[in-house]
XYZ file of C-alpha atoms in Angstrom:
329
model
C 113.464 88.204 58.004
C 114.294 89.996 54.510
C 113.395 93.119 54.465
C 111.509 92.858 51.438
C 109.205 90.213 52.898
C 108.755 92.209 55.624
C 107.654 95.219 54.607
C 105.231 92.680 52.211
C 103.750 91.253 55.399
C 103.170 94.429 56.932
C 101.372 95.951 53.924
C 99.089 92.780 53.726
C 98.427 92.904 57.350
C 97.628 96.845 57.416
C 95.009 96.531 54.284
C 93.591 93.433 56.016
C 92.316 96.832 58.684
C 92.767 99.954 56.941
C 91.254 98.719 53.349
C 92.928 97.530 49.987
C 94.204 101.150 49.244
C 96.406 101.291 52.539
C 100.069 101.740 51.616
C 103.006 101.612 53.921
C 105.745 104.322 53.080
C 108.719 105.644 55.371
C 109.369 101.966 57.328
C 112.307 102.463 59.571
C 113.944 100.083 63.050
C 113.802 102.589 65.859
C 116.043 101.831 68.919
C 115.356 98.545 69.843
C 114.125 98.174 73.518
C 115.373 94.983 75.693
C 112.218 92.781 75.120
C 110.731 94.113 72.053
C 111.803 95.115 68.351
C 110.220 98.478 67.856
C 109.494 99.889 64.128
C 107.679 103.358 63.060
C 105.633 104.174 59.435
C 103.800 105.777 57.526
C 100.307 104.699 56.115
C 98.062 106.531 53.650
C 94.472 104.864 53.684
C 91.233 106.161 53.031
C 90.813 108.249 55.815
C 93.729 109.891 55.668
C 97.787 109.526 56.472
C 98.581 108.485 60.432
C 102.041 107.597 61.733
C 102.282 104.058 63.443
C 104.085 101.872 65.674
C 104.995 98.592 65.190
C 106.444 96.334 67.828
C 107.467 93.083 67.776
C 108.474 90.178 70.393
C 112.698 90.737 70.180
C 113.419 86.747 70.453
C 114.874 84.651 72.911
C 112.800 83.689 75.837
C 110.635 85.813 77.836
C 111.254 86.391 81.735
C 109.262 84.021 83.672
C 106.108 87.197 84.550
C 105.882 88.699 81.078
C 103.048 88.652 78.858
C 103.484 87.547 75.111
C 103.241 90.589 72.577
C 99.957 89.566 71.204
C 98.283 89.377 75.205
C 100.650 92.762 75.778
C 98.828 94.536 73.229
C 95.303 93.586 74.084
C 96.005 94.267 77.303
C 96.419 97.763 76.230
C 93.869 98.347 73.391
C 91.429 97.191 76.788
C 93.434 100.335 78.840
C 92.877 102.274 75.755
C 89.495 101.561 75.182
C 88.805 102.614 78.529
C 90.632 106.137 78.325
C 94.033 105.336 80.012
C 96.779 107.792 78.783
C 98.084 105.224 76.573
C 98.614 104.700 73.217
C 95.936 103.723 70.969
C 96.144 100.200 70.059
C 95.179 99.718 65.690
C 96.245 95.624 65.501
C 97.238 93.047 67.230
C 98.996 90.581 64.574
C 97.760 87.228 64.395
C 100.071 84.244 63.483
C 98.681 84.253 59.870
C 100.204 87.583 58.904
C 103.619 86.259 59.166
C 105.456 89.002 61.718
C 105.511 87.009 64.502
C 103.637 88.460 67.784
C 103.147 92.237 67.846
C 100.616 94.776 67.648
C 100.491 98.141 65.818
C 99.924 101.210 67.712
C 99.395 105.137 67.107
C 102.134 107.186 67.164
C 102.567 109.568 70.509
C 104.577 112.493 70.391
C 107.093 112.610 73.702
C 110.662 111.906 75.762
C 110.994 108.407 77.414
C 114.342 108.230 78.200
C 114.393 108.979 82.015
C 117.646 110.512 82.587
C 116.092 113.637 80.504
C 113.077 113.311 82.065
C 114.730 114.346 85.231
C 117.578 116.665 83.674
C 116.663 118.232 80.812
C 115.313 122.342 81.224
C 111.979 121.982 79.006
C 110.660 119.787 81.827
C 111.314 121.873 84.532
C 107.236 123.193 84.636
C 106.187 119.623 83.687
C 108.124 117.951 86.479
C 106.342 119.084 89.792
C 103.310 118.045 88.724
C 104.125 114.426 87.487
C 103.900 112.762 90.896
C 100.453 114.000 90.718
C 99.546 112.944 87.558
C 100.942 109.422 88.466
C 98.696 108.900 91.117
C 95.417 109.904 88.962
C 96.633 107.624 86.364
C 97.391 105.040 88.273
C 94.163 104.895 90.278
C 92.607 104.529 87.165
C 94.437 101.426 85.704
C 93.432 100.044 89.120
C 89.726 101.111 88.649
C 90.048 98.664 85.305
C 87.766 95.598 84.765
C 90.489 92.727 84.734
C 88.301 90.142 84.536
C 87.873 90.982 80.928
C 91.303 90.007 79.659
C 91.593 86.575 81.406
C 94.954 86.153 80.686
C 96.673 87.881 83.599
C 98.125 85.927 86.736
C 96.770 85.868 90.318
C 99.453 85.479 92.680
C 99.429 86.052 96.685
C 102.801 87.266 97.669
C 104.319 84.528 98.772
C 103.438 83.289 95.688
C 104.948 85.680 93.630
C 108.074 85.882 96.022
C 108.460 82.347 95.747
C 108.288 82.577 92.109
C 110.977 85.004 91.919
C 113.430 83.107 94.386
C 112.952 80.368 92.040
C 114.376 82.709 89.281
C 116.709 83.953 90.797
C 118.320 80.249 92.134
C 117.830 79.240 88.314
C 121.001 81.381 87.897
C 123.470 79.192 89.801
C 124.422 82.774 91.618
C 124.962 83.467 95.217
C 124.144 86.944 96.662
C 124.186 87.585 100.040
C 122.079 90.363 99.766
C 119.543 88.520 97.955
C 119.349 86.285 100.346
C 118.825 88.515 102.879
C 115.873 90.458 100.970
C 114.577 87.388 100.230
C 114.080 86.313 103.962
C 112.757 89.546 105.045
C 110.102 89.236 102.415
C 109.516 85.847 103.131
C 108.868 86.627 106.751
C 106.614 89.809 106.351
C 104.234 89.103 104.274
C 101.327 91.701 103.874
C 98.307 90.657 103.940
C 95.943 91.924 101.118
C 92.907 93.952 101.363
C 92.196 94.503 97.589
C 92.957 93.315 94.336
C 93.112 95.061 91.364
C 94.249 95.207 87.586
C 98.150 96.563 87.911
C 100.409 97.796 84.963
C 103.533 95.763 86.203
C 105.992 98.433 84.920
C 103.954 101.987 85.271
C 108.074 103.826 86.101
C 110.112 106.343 84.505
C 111.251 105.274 81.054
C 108.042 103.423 80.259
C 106.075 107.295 80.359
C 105.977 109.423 77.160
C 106.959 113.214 78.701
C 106.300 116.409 76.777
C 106.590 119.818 78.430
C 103.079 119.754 79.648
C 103.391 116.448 81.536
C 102.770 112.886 80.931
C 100.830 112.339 77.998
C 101.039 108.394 77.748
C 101.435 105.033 79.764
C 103.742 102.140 77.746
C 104.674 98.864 78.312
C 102.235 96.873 79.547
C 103.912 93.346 79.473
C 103.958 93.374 83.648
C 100.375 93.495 83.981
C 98.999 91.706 86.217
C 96.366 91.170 89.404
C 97.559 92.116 92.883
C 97.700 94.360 95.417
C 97.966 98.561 94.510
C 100.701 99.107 96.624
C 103.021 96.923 94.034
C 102.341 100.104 91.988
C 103.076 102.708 93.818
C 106.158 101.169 94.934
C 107.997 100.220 91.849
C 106.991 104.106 90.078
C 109.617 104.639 93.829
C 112.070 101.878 93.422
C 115.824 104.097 93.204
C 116.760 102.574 89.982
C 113.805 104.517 88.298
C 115.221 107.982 89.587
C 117.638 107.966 87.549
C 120.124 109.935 89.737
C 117.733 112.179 91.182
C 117.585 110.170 94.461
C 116.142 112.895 96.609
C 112.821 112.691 94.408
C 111.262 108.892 95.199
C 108.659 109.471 92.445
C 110.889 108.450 89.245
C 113.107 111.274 90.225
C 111.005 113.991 89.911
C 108.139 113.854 92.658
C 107.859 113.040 96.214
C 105.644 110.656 97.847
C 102.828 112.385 99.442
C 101.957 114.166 96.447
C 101.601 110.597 94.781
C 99.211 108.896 97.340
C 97.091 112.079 97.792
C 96.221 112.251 93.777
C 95.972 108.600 94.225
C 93.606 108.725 96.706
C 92.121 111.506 95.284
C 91.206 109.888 91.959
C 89.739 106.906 93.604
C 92.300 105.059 94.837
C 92.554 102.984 97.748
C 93.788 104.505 101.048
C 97.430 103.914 101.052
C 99.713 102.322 103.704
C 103.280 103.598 103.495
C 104.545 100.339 104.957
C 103.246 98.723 102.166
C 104.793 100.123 99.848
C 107.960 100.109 101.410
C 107.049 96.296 101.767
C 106.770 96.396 98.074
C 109.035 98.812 96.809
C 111.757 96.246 98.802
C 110.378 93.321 96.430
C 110.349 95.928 93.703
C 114.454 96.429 93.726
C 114.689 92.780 94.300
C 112.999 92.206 91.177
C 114.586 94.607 89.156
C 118.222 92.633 90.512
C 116.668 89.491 89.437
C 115.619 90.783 86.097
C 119.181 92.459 85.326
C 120.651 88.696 86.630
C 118.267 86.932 83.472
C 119.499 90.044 80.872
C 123.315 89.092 81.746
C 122.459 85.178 81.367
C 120.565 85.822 78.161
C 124.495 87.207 76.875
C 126.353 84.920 78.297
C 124.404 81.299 77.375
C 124.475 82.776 74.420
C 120.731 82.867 73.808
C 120.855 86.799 72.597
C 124.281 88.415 71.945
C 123.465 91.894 72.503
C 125.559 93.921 74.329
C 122.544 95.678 76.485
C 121.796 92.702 77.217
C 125.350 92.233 78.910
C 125.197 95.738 80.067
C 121.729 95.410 82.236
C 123.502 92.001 83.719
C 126.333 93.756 85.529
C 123.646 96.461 87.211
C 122.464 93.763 89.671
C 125.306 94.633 91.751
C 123.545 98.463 91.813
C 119.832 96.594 93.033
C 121.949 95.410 96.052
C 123.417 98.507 97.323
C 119.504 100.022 97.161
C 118.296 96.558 99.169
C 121.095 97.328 101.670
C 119.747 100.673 101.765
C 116.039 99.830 101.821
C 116.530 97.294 104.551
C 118.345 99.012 106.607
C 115.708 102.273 106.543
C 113.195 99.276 107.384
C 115.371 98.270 110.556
């Protein structure tokens, strides 16, 4: 889109909820994430100046579990609403204002890129405690009513493993190692004791990080219903350390700090077999995910070198499934 129209559109669309006087200064791309276009502003209404952020469905198709942008967002103005560290949601767009789907939020202050996270010396106080603070947030999305949005998926885990061996075929790919993951899924499937509203992607790199901890939750285009231990086991699958393999918690925590404030805050009592259940289909996903990235590139569908770049690490989900099933036995 011009940017002229666009900036248009987004000035209509911000008076249509912050009054005729609200003006839109300071509009700027930010880095662009892998499924979403991500823009930050300025607007002066009558109560005041606030910074926002804008983001926007990227284009192409969406992986097979995602929500679209406008059920994303009020999936998280509901978390918000409800006093989850997240960011506040201002508007979801609707298809009149011209901007495709999206939906405005507040500006948060913080690091998300997770190889700082678990490097960089002005989070070494904030670090030890972010396992902790993980589990209390976490048992809190879980505490959420999710019959409220009605627009998040059920599955049982065969289900959902079926669903992603269907993905995963859809490639025209074989992987050994898939395979074998696959079948030892397939075979050992948990059976379910609760069900509850899940983020889908609560890991390192989708958590805003100052030096006093985690201050926000983002991302919220994996939620779903299912069991907690999904969770808890993809905040531990290897790829989300970001080097820092010895910590299982993103790379900066261990586990039994994790369940404890889990349990703690209200969680359910929590099996370590099941999440090591889960954290197995957890790296599997991941592999499957970076396999739809690299086919995005090379069909042609979006030419953007990430894209290419997340394809080739599904060789790096296979060396942690080798790892993960062979800690399993």
């Amino acid at each position: 889109m011009e940017s002229g129209l666009f900036r248009r559109r987004l000035g209509a669309a911000c008076r249509k909820h912050f009054g005729a006087e609200a003006k839109v200064s300071d509009l700027r791309p930010l880095t662009a994430g892998a499924s979403a276009a991500t823009w930050r502003f300025d607007l002066a209404a009558g109560d005041g100046s606030k910074r926002i952020i804008l983001q926007l469905f990227a284009g192409g198709s969406q992986f097979f579990s995602a929500l679209d942008k406008r059920t994303q967002g009020l999936v998280q103005k509901q978390a918000s609403e409800a006093g989850i560290l997240t960011p506040e949601v201002l508007f979801v767009l609707e298809e009149s204002d011209g901007l495709g789907e999206g939906f405005a939020t507040a500006f948060v202050a913080g690091e998300t890129l997770g190889h700082r996270i678990v490097r960089d010396d002005r989070f070494d106080v904030a670090r030890p405690a972010m396992a902790r603070q993980c589990g209390t947030i976490l048992a809190a999305i879980h505490a959420l009513d999710f019959e409220e949005p009605g627009r998040l998926t059920d599955l049982e885990p065969s289900g959902m493993v079926e669903q992603l061996y269907g993905a995963h075929r859809s490639f025209g790919e074989d992987l050994p190692v898939f395979e074998l993951a696959f079948q030892y899924l397939a075979q050992n499937v948990p059976q379910i004791e609760s069900r509850v509203f899940l983020h889908g992607d609560f890991r390192n790199g989708n958590l805003f990080v100052d030096e006093t901890g985690i201050v926000a939750a983002l991302d919220w285009e994996m939620a779903h219903i299912g069991d907690p231990h999904e969770d808890l086991a993809w905040l531990c699958v290897n790829s989300w350390r970001f080097g820092a393999i010895d910590k299982p918690v993103g790379g900066f925590g261990n586990r039994e700090d994790l369940y404890e404030a889990y349990e703690s805050a209200g969680g359910s009592p929590v099996d370590p077999e099941m999440v090591r259940y889960w954290e197995v289909f957890g790296a599997l996903k991941w592999g499957v995910i970076c396999q739809w990235f690299g086919e995005q590139f090379v069909s042609g569908e979006v030419r953007e070198l990430e894209r290419a770049a997340i394809g080739r690490r599904t060789s790096e989900t296979e060396i942690d499934l080798l790892d993960l099933l062979e800690e399993i036995g």
